PDB file of C-alpha atoms in Angstrom:
ATOM      1  CA  UNK S   1     -36.201 -21.579 130.785  1.00  0.00           C
ATOM      2  CA  UNK S   2     -36.017 -22.480 127.108  1.00  0.00           C
ATOM      3  CA  UNK S   3     -38.117 -20.197 124.912  1.00  0.00           C
ATOM      4  CA  UNK S   4     -38.969 -20.361 121.210  1.00  0.00           C
ATOM      5  CA  UNK S   5     -40.770 -18.245 118.673  1.00  0.00           C
ATOM      6  CA  UNK S   6     -41.483 -18.346 114.949  1.00  0.00           C
ATOM      7  CA  UNK S   7     -39.957 -15.854 112.534  1.00  0.00           C
ATOM      8  CA  UNK S   8     -39.511 -15.406 108.800  1.00  0.00           C
ATOM      9  CA  UNK S   9     -36.251 -16.330 107.079  1.00  0.00           C
ATOM     10  CA  UNK S  10     -35.157 -15.935 103.468  1.00  0.00           C
ATOM     11  CA  UNK S  11     -33.598 -18.906 101.708  1.00  0.00           C
ATOM     12  CA  UNK S  12     -30.126 -18.021 100.464  1.00  0.00           C
ATOM     13  CA  UNK S  13     -30.604 -20.333  97.477  1.00  0.00           C
ATOM     14  CA  UNK S  14     -34.094 -19.749  96.050  1.00  0.00           C
ATOM     15  CA  UNK S  15     -34.701 -16.429  97.886  1.00  0.00           C
ATOM     16  CA  UNK S  16     -38.145 -17.561  99.028  1.00  0.00           C
ATOM     17  CA  UNK S  17     -39.363 -16.690 102.562  1.00  0.00           C
ATOM     18  CA  UNK S  18     -40.287 -19.442 105.013  1.00  0.00           C
ATOM     19  CA  UNK S  19     -41.074 -19.817 108.714  1.00  0.00           C
ATOM     20  CA  UNK S  20     -38.354 -20.904 111.136  1.00  0.00           C
ATOM     21  CA  UNK S  21     -38.658 -21.761 114.808  1.00  0.00           C
ATOM     22  CA  UNK S  22     -35.855 -20.015 116.693  1.00  0.00           C
ATOM     23  CA  UNK S  23     -34.658 -20.361 120.271  1.00  0.00           C
ATOM     24  CA  UNK S  24     -34.516 -16.985 121.989  1.00  0.00           C
ATOM     25  CA  UNK S  25     -33.393 -18.611 125.227  1.00  0.00           C
ATOM     26  CA  UNK S  26     -31.936 -22.011 126.132  1.00  0.00           C
ATOM     27  CA  UNK S  27     -31.433 -23.300 129.680  1.00  0.00           C
ATOM     28  CA  UNK S  28     -29.176 -26.352 129.748  1.00  0.00           C
ATOM     29  CA  UNK S  29     -30.346 -27.418 133.200  1.00  0.00           C
ATOM     30  CA  UNK S  30     -33.968 -27.548 132.063  1.00  0.00           C
ATOM     31  CA  UNK S  31     -33.172 -28.931 128.591  1.00  0.00           C
ATOM     32  CA  UNK S  32     -29.739 -30.623 128.726  1.00  0.00           C
ATOM     33  CA  UNK S  33     -30.277 -32.217 125.309  1.00  0.00           C
ATOM     34  CA  UNK S  34     -30.071 -28.751 123.736  1.00  0.00           C
ATOM     35  CA  UNK S  35     -26.378 -28.448 124.563  1.00  0.00           C
ATOM     36  CA  UNK S  36     -25.230 -30.771 121.783  1.00  0.00           C
ATOM     37  CA  UNK S  37     -27.666 -29.186 119.327  1.00  0.00           C
ATOM     38  CA  UNK S  38     -26.060 -25.797 119.971  1.00  0.00           C
ATOM     39  CA  UNK S  39     -22.493 -27.133 119.925  1.00  0.00           C
ATOM     40  CA  UNK S  40     -23.199 -28.816 116.569  1.00  0.00           C
ATOM     41  CA  UNK S  41     -25.058 -25.710 115.304  1.00  0.00           C
ATOM     42  CA  UNK S  42     -28.148 -27.842 114.619  1.00  0.00           C
ATOM     43  CA  UNK S  43     -30.459 -25.207 116.128  1.00  0.00           C
ATOM     44  CA  UNK S  44     -29.305 -22.761 113.466  1.00  0.00           C
ATOM     45  CA  UNK S  45     -29.807 -25.050 110.463  1.00  0.00           C
ATOM     46  CA  UNK S  46     -33.057 -25.417 108.561  1.00  0.00           C
ATOM     47  CA  UNK S  47     -34.314 -27.015 105.356  1.00  0.00           C
ATOM     48  CA  UNK S  48     -36.010 -24.669 102.910  1.00  0.00           C
ATOM     49  CA  UNK S  49     -39.528 -26.036 102.186  1.00  0.00           C
ATOM     50  CA  UNK S  50     -39.411 -24.533  98.684  1.00  0.00           C
ATOM     51  CA  UNK S  51     -36.133 -25.849  97.245  1.00  0.00           C
ATOM     52  CA  UNK S  52     -35.015 -28.388  99.842  1.00  0.00           C
ATOM     53  CA  UNK S  53     -31.616 -26.764 100.412  1.00  0.00           C
ATOM     54  CA  UNK S  54     -30.021 -26.453 103.847  1.00  0.00           C
ATOM     55  CA  UNK S  55     -30.075 -22.908 105.220  1.00  0.00           C
ATOM     56  CA  UNK S  56     -28.166 -21.520 108.211  1.00  0.00           C
ATOM     57  CA  UNK S  57     -30.018 -18.807 110.115  1.00  0.00           C
ATOM     58  CA  UNK S  58     -28.101 -16.965 112.849  1.00  0.00           C
ATOM     59  CA  UNK S  59     -30.225 -15.151 115.408  1.00  0.00           C
ATOM     60  CA  UNK S  60     -29.959 -13.556 118.847  1.00  0.00           C
ATOM     61  CA  UNK S  61     -30.027 -16.056 121.690  1.00  0.00           C
ATOM     62  CA  UNK S  62     -29.454 -16.296 125.428  1.00  0.00           C
ATOM     63  CA  UNK S  63     -27.609 -19.505 126.290  1.00  0.00           C
ATOM     64  CA  UNK S  64     -28.027 -20.057 130.031  1.00  0.00           C
ATOM     65  CA  UNK S  65     -25.558 -22.450 131.665  1.00  0.00           C
ATOM     66  CA  UNK S  66     -27.362 -22.370 134.993  1.00  0.00           C
ATOM     67  CA  UNK S  67     -25.178 -24.967 136.703  1.00  0.00           C
ATOM     68  CA  UNK S  68     -22.063 -22.984 135.741  1.00  0.00           C
ATOM     69  CA  UNK S  69     -23.660 -19.664 136.755  1.00  0.00           C
ATOM     70  CA  UNK S  70     -23.156 -18.340 133.239  1.00  0.00           C
ATOM     71  CA  UNK S  71     -25.232 -16.359 130.730  1.00  0.00           C
ATOM     72  CA  UNK S  72     -23.948 -16.194 127.143  1.00  0.00           C
ATOM     73  CA  UNK S  73     -25.679 -13.757 124.801  1.00  0.00           C
ATOM     74  CA  UNK S  74     -25.270 -14.344 121.066  1.00  0.00           C
ATOM     75  CA  UNK S  75     -25.891 -11.218 119.017  1.00  0.00           C
ATOM     76  CA  UNK S  76     -24.920  -9.602 115.728  1.00  0.00           C
ATOM     77  CA  UNK S  77     -21.599  -7.685 115.771  1.00  0.00           C
ATOM     78  CA  UNK S  78     -23.467  -4.482 114.926  1.00  0.00           C
ATOM     79  CA  UNK S  79     -25.571  -4.856 118.095  1.00  0.00           C
ATOM     80  CA  UNK S  80     -22.773  -5.417 120.617  1.00  0.00           C
ATOM     81  CA  UNK S  81     -22.643  -1.894 122.053  1.00  0.00           C
ATOM     82  CA  UNK S  82     -26.416  -1.730 122.454  1.00  0.00           C
ATOM     83  CA  UNK S  83     -26.469  -5.237 123.965  1.00  0.00           C
ATOM     84  CA  UNK S  84     -23.790  -4.295 126.506  1.00  0.00           C
ATOM     85  CA  UNK S  85     -25.684  -1.130 127.458  1.00  0.00           C
ATOM     86  CA  UNK S  86     -28.891  -3.116 127.996  1.00  0.00           C
ATOM     87  CA  UNK S  87     -27.134  -5.816 130.020  1.00  0.00           C
ATOM     88  CA  UNK S  88     -25.289  -3.261 132.117  1.00  0.00           C
ATOM     89  CA  UNK S  89     -28.513  -1.501 133.032  1.00  0.00           C
ATOM     90  CA  UNK S  90     -30.258  -4.775 133.870  1.00  0.00           C
ATOM     91  CA  UNK S  91     -27.531  -6.500 135.881  1.00  0.00           C
ATOM     92  CA  UNK S  92     -26.538  -3.351 137.782  1.00  0.00           C
ATOM     93  CA  UNK S  93     -30.096  -2.308 138.638  1.00  0.00           C
ATOM     94  CA  UNK S  94     -33.096  -4.657 138.586  1.00  0.00           C
ATOM     95  CA  UNK S  95     -31.136  -7.897 138.805  1.00  0.00           C
ATOM     96  CA  UNK S  96     -28.805  -6.528 141.477  1.00  0.00           C
ATOM     97  CA  UNK S  97     -31.778  -5.824 143.763  1.00  0.00           C
ATOM     98  CA  UNK S  98     -33.085  -9.356 143.167  1.00  0.00           C
ATOM     99  CA  UNK S  99     -29.617 -10.786 143.748  1.00  0.00           C
ATOM    100  CA  UNK S 100     -29.224  -8.972 147.071  1.00  0.00           C
ATOM    101  CA  UNK S 101     -32.739  -9.960 148.165  1.00  0.00           C
ATOM    102  CA  UNK S 102     -32.239 -13.642 147.325  1.00  0.00           C
ATOM    103  CA  UNK S 103     -28.579 -13.621 148.452  1.00  0.00           C
ATOM    104  CA  UNK S 104     -27.312 -15.237 145.267  1.00  0.00           C
ATOM    105  CA  UNK S 105     -24.006 -14.789 143.472  1.00  0.00           C
ATOM    106  CA  UNK S 106     -24.004 -12.607 140.345  1.00  0.00           C
ATOM    107  CA  UNK S 107     -23.859 -14.610 137.108  1.00  0.00           C
ATOM    108  CA  UNK S 108     -20.930 -14.558 134.734  1.00  0.00           C
ATOM    109  CA  UNK S 109     -22.253 -12.723 131.668  1.00  0.00           C
ATOM    110  CA  UNK S 110     -20.686 -12.822 128.215  1.00  0.00           C
ATOM    111  CA  UNK S 111     -21.562 -11.443 124.789  1.00  0.00           C
ATOM    112  CA  UNK S 112     -20.455 -13.333 121.660  1.00  0.00           C
ATOM    113  CA  UNK S 113     -20.923 -12.476 117.999  1.00  0.00           C
ATOM    114  CA  UNK S 114     -20.720 -15.753 116.079  1.00  0.00           C
ATOM    115  CA  UNK S 115     -21.251 -19.492 116.427  1.00  0.00           C
ATOM    116  CA  UNK S 116     -17.561 -20.361 116.754  1.00  0.00           C
ATOM    117  CA  UNK S 117     -17.244 -17.975 119.682  1.00  0.00           C
ATOM    118  CA  UNK S 118     -20.445 -19.341 121.245  1.00  0.00           C
ATOM    119  CA  UNK S 119     -19.162 -22.916 120.998  1.00  0.00           C
ATOM    120  CA  UNK S 120     -15.767 -21.896 122.398  1.00  0.00           C
ATOM    121  CA  UNK S 121     -17.297 -20.217 125.460  1.00  0.00           C
ATOM    122  CA  UNK S 122     -19.525 -23.210 126.180  1.00  0.00           C
ATOM    123  CA  UNK S 123     -16.594 -25.635 125.993  1.00  0.00           C
ATOM    124  CA  UNK S 124     -14.359 -23.390 128.114  1.00  0.00           C
ATOM    125  CA  UNK S 125     -16.920 -23.056 130.904  1.00  0.00           C
ATOM    126  CA  UNK S 126     -17.927 -26.723 130.761  1.00  0.00           C
ATOM    127  CA  UNK S 127     -14.257 -27.584 131.161  1.00  0.00           C
ATOM    128  CA  UNK S 128     -14.129 -25.516 134.338  1.00  0.00           C
ATOM    129  CA  UNK S 129     -11.847 -22.884 132.832  1.00  0.00           C
ATOM    130  CA  UNK S 130     -11.874 -19.089 133.037  1.00  0.00           C
ATOM    131  CA  UNK S 131     -12.211 -17.543 129.581  1.00  0.00           C
ATOM    132  CA  UNK S 132     -10.138 -14.543 130.701  1.00  0.00           C
ATOM    133  CA  UNK S 133      -7.200 -16.811 131.560  1.00  0.00           C
ATOM    134  CA  UNK S 134      -7.810 -18.658 128.284  1.00  0.00           C
ATOM    135  CA  UNK S 135      -7.408 -15.415 126.324  1.00  0.00           C
ATOM    136  CA  UNK S 136      -4.079 -14.794 128.068  1.00  0.00           C
ATOM    137  CA  UNK S 137      -3.057 -18.361 127.227  1.00  0.00           C
ATOM    138  CA  UNK S 138      -3.945 -17.821 123.562  1.00  0.00           C
ATOM    139  CA  UNK S 139      -2.059 -14.512 123.461  1.00  0.00           C
ATOM    140  CA  UNK S 140       1.038 -16.247 124.799  1.00  0.00           C
ATOM    141  CA  UNK S 141       0.658 -18.989 122.189  1.00  0.00           C
ATOM    142  CA  UNK S 142       0.487 -16.349 119.437  1.00  0.00           C
ATOM    143  CA  UNK S 143       3.811 -14.934 120.632  1.00  0.00           C
ATOM    144  CA  UNK S 144       5.355 -18.416 120.650  1.00  0.00           C
ATOM    145  CA  UNK S 145       4.070 -19.189 117.144  1.00  0.00           C
ATOM    146  CA  UNK S 146       5.380 -15.872 115.825  1.00  0.00           C
ATOM    147  CA  UNK S 147       8.826 -16.638 117.234  1.00  0.00           C
ATOM    148  CA  UNK S 148       9.002 -20.000 115.434  1.00  0.00           C
ATOM    149  CA  UNK S 149       6.918 -19.595 112.295  1.00  0.00           C
ATOM    150  CA  UNK S 150       6.100 -16.994 109.687  1.00  0.00           C
ATOM    151  CA  UNK S 151       2.340 -17.258 110.055  1.00  0.00           C
ATOM    152  CA  UNK S 152      -0.321 -14.572 109.762  1.00  0.00           C
ATOM    153  CA  UNK S 153      -3.020 -15.670 112.182  1.00  0.00           C
ATOM    154  CA  UNK S 154      -6.566 -14.495 111.544  1.00  0.00           C
ATOM    155  CA  UNK S 155      -8.312 -16.577 114.213  1.00  0.00           C
ATOM    156  CA  UNK S 156      -7.537 -18.707 117.238  1.00  0.00           C
ATOM    157  CA  UNK S 157      -9.956 -20.559 119.499  1.00  0.00           C
ATOM    158  CA  UNK S 158     -10.218 -23.313 122.102  1.00  0.00           C
ATOM    159  CA  UNK S 159     -12.016 -26.466 120.963  1.00  0.00           C
ATOM    160  CA  UNK S 160     -12.434 -30.172 121.588  1.00  0.00           C
ATOM    161  CA  UNK S 161     -11.264 -32.496 118.808  1.00  0.00           C
ATOM    162  CA  UNK S 162     -11.523 -36.279 119.148  1.00  0.00           C
ATOM    163  CA  UNK S 163     -12.242 -35.821 122.878  1.00  0.00           C
ATOM    164  CA  UNK S 164      -9.021 -33.855 123.310  1.00  0.00           C
ATOM    165  CA  UNK S 165      -8.744 -30.129 124.180  1.00  0.00           C
ATOM    166  CA  UNK S 166      -6.866 -28.178 121.520  1.00  0.00           C
ATOM    167  CA  UNK S 167      -6.229 -24.658 120.301  1.00  0.00           C
ATOM    168  CA  UNK S 168      -7.276 -24.157 116.680  1.00  0.00           C
ATOM    169  CA  UNK S 169      -5.306 -21.629 114.647  1.00  0.00           C
ATOM    170  CA  UNK S 170      -6.442 -20.386 111.233  1.00  0.00           C
ATOM    171  CA  UNK S 171      -4.018 -18.486 109.015  1.00  0.00           C
ATOM    172  CA  UNK S 172      -4.667 -15.908 106.287  1.00  0.00           C
ATOM    173  CA  UNK S 173      -4.999 -18.703 103.692  1.00  0.00           C
ATOM    174  CA  UNK S 174      -7.721 -20.298 105.857  1.00  0.00           C
ATOM    175  CA  UNK S 175      -5.446 -23.235 106.611  1.00  0.00           C
ATOM    176  CA  UNK S 176      -6.225 -24.825 109.963  1.00  0.00           C
ATOM    177  CA  UNK S 177      -3.619 -25.896 112.516  1.00  0.00           C
ATOM    178  CA  UNK S 178      -4.160 -27.767 115.774  1.00  0.00           C
ATOM    179  CA  UNK S 179      -2.003 -27.131 118.842  1.00  0.00           C
ATOM    180  CA  UNK S 180      -2.167 -29.188 122.021  1.00  0.00           C
ATOM    181  CA  UNK S 181      -3.796 -27.389 124.926  1.00  0.00           C
ATOM    182  CA  UNK S 182      -1.314 -27.528 127.805  1.00  0.00           C
ATOM    183  CA  UNK S 183      -3.204 -27.782 131.070  1.00  0.00           C
ATOM    184  CA  UNK S 184      -0.053 -27.016 133.058  1.00  0.00           C
ATOM    185  CA  UNK S 185       0.544 -23.870 131.004  1.00  0.00           C
ATOM    186  CA  UNK S 186      -3.006 -22.705 131.686  1.00  0.00           C
ATOM    187  CA  UNK S 187      -2.635 -23.397 135.426  1.00  0.00           C
ATOM    188  CA  UNK S 188       0.609 -21.431 135.567  1.00  0.00           C
ATOM    189  CA  UNK S 189      -1.156 -18.398 134.092  1.00  0.00           C
ATOM    190  CA  UNK S 190      -4.082 -18.930 136.443  1.00  0.00           C
ATOM    191  CA  UNK S 191      -1.771 -18.931 139.462  1.00  0.00           C
ATOM    192  CA  UNK S 192       0.003 -15.823 138.222  1.00  0.00           C
ATOM    193  CA  UNK S 193      -3.005 -13.717 137.220  1.00  0.00           C
ATOM    194  CA  UNK S 194      -6.137 -15.015 138.972  1.00  0.00           C
ATOM    195  CA  UNK S 195      -5.956 -12.484 141.820  1.00  0.00           C
ATOM    196  CA  UNK S 196      -5.152  -9.649 139.402  1.00  0.00           C
ATOM    197  CA  UNK S 197      -8.228 -10.530 137.328  1.00  0.00           C
ATOM    198  CA  UNK S 198     -10.526 -10.188 140.321  1.00  0.00           C
ATOM    199  CA  UNK S 199     -12.965  -7.417 139.487  1.00  0.00           C
ATOM    200  CA  UNK S 200     -11.606  -7.105 135.937  1.00  0.00           C
ATOM    201  CA  UNK S 201     -14.840  -8.283 134.324  1.00  0.00           C
ATOM    202  CA  UNK S 202     -16.032  -7.532 130.820  1.00  0.00           C
ATOM    203  CA  UNK S 203     -19.053  -8.689 128.830  1.00  0.00           C
ATOM    204  CA  UNK S 204     -16.862  -9.246 125.772  1.00  0.00           C
ATOM    205  CA  UNK S 205     -13.850 -11.451 126.486  1.00  0.00           C
ATOM    206  CA  UNK S 206     -11.723 -12.001 123.384  1.00  0.00           C
ATOM    207  CA  UNK S 207      -8.226 -11.166 122.111  1.00  0.00           C
ATOM    208  CA  UNK S 208      -8.909  -7.465 122.757  1.00  0.00           C
ATOM    209  CA  UNK S 209      -9.617  -8.293 126.395  1.00  0.00           C
ATOM    210  CA  UNK S 210      -6.148  -9.818 126.791  1.00  0.00           C
ATOM    211  CA  UNK S 211      -4.544  -6.683 125.316  1.00  0.00           C
ATOM    212  CA  UNK S 212      -6.609  -4.411 127.565  1.00  0.00           C
ATOM    213  CA  UNK S 213      -5.746  -6.448 130.671  1.00  0.00           C
ATOM    214  CA  UNK S 214      -2.006  -6.510 129.951  1.00  0.00           C
ATOM    215  CA  UNK S 215      -1.992  -2.762 129.237  1.00  0.00           C
ATOM    216  CA  UNK S 216      -3.838  -2.172 132.513  1.00  0.00           C
ATOM    217  CA  UNK S 217      -1.206  -4.179 134.412  1.00  0.00           C
ATOM    218  CA  UNK S 218       1.624  -2.233 132.781  1.00  0.00           C
ATOM    219  CA  UNK S 219      -0.018   1.100 133.597  1.00  0.00           C
ATOM    220  CA  UNK S 220      -0.436   0.081 137.233  1.00  0.00           C
ATOM    221  CA  UNK S 221       3.249  -0.817 137.427  1.00  0.00           C
ATOM    222  CA  UNK S 222       4.210   2.602 136.041  1.00  0.00           C
ATOM    223  CA  UNK S 223       2.061   4.316 138.644  1.00  0.00           C
TER     224      UNK S 223
END
């Protein structure tokens, strides 16, 4: 279900406190209209009643894509380890008993630390993609870019621009580049690695996941 509560926020402009209504949980099956509000970051933007300025307030949230069998937890980077510990205890104990009793599949659970990552995960799963394969795809693209261009990449993410799937690359000067997302390239990686990814689940799936997975494959080959 979708749940809300009221908390205090501090305006970054006039420094005055004011009440904000935050969404602790959003279920897109129950409230499908909330999807666009999250993708556009509208649910994180408020108007200060004191000075009238726009204020962005980032808070912890569970984004439940029930139809995709996915739970995305947005939390502060400093809380990731604690969040993972809590989720691990819940999904491997209480929820597992419920899951076995009701004979339902376990959900795909992810932890993200900012709005860009939240939006990326939503778009990936809505597109029917596997974010683990997507991270491998992005890692391969980084290698290809490095071979052709002298670019220091600080961020890369999947997005939709003008109704077209793309990979956004941001360099050290904060310049943004758009690369076409090649469906056939993604499918080739999926065919090659899908079976190897079975059971290789993590709550945090980002560029570090791709490195960990590749290192795991190499170690298995050595052994």
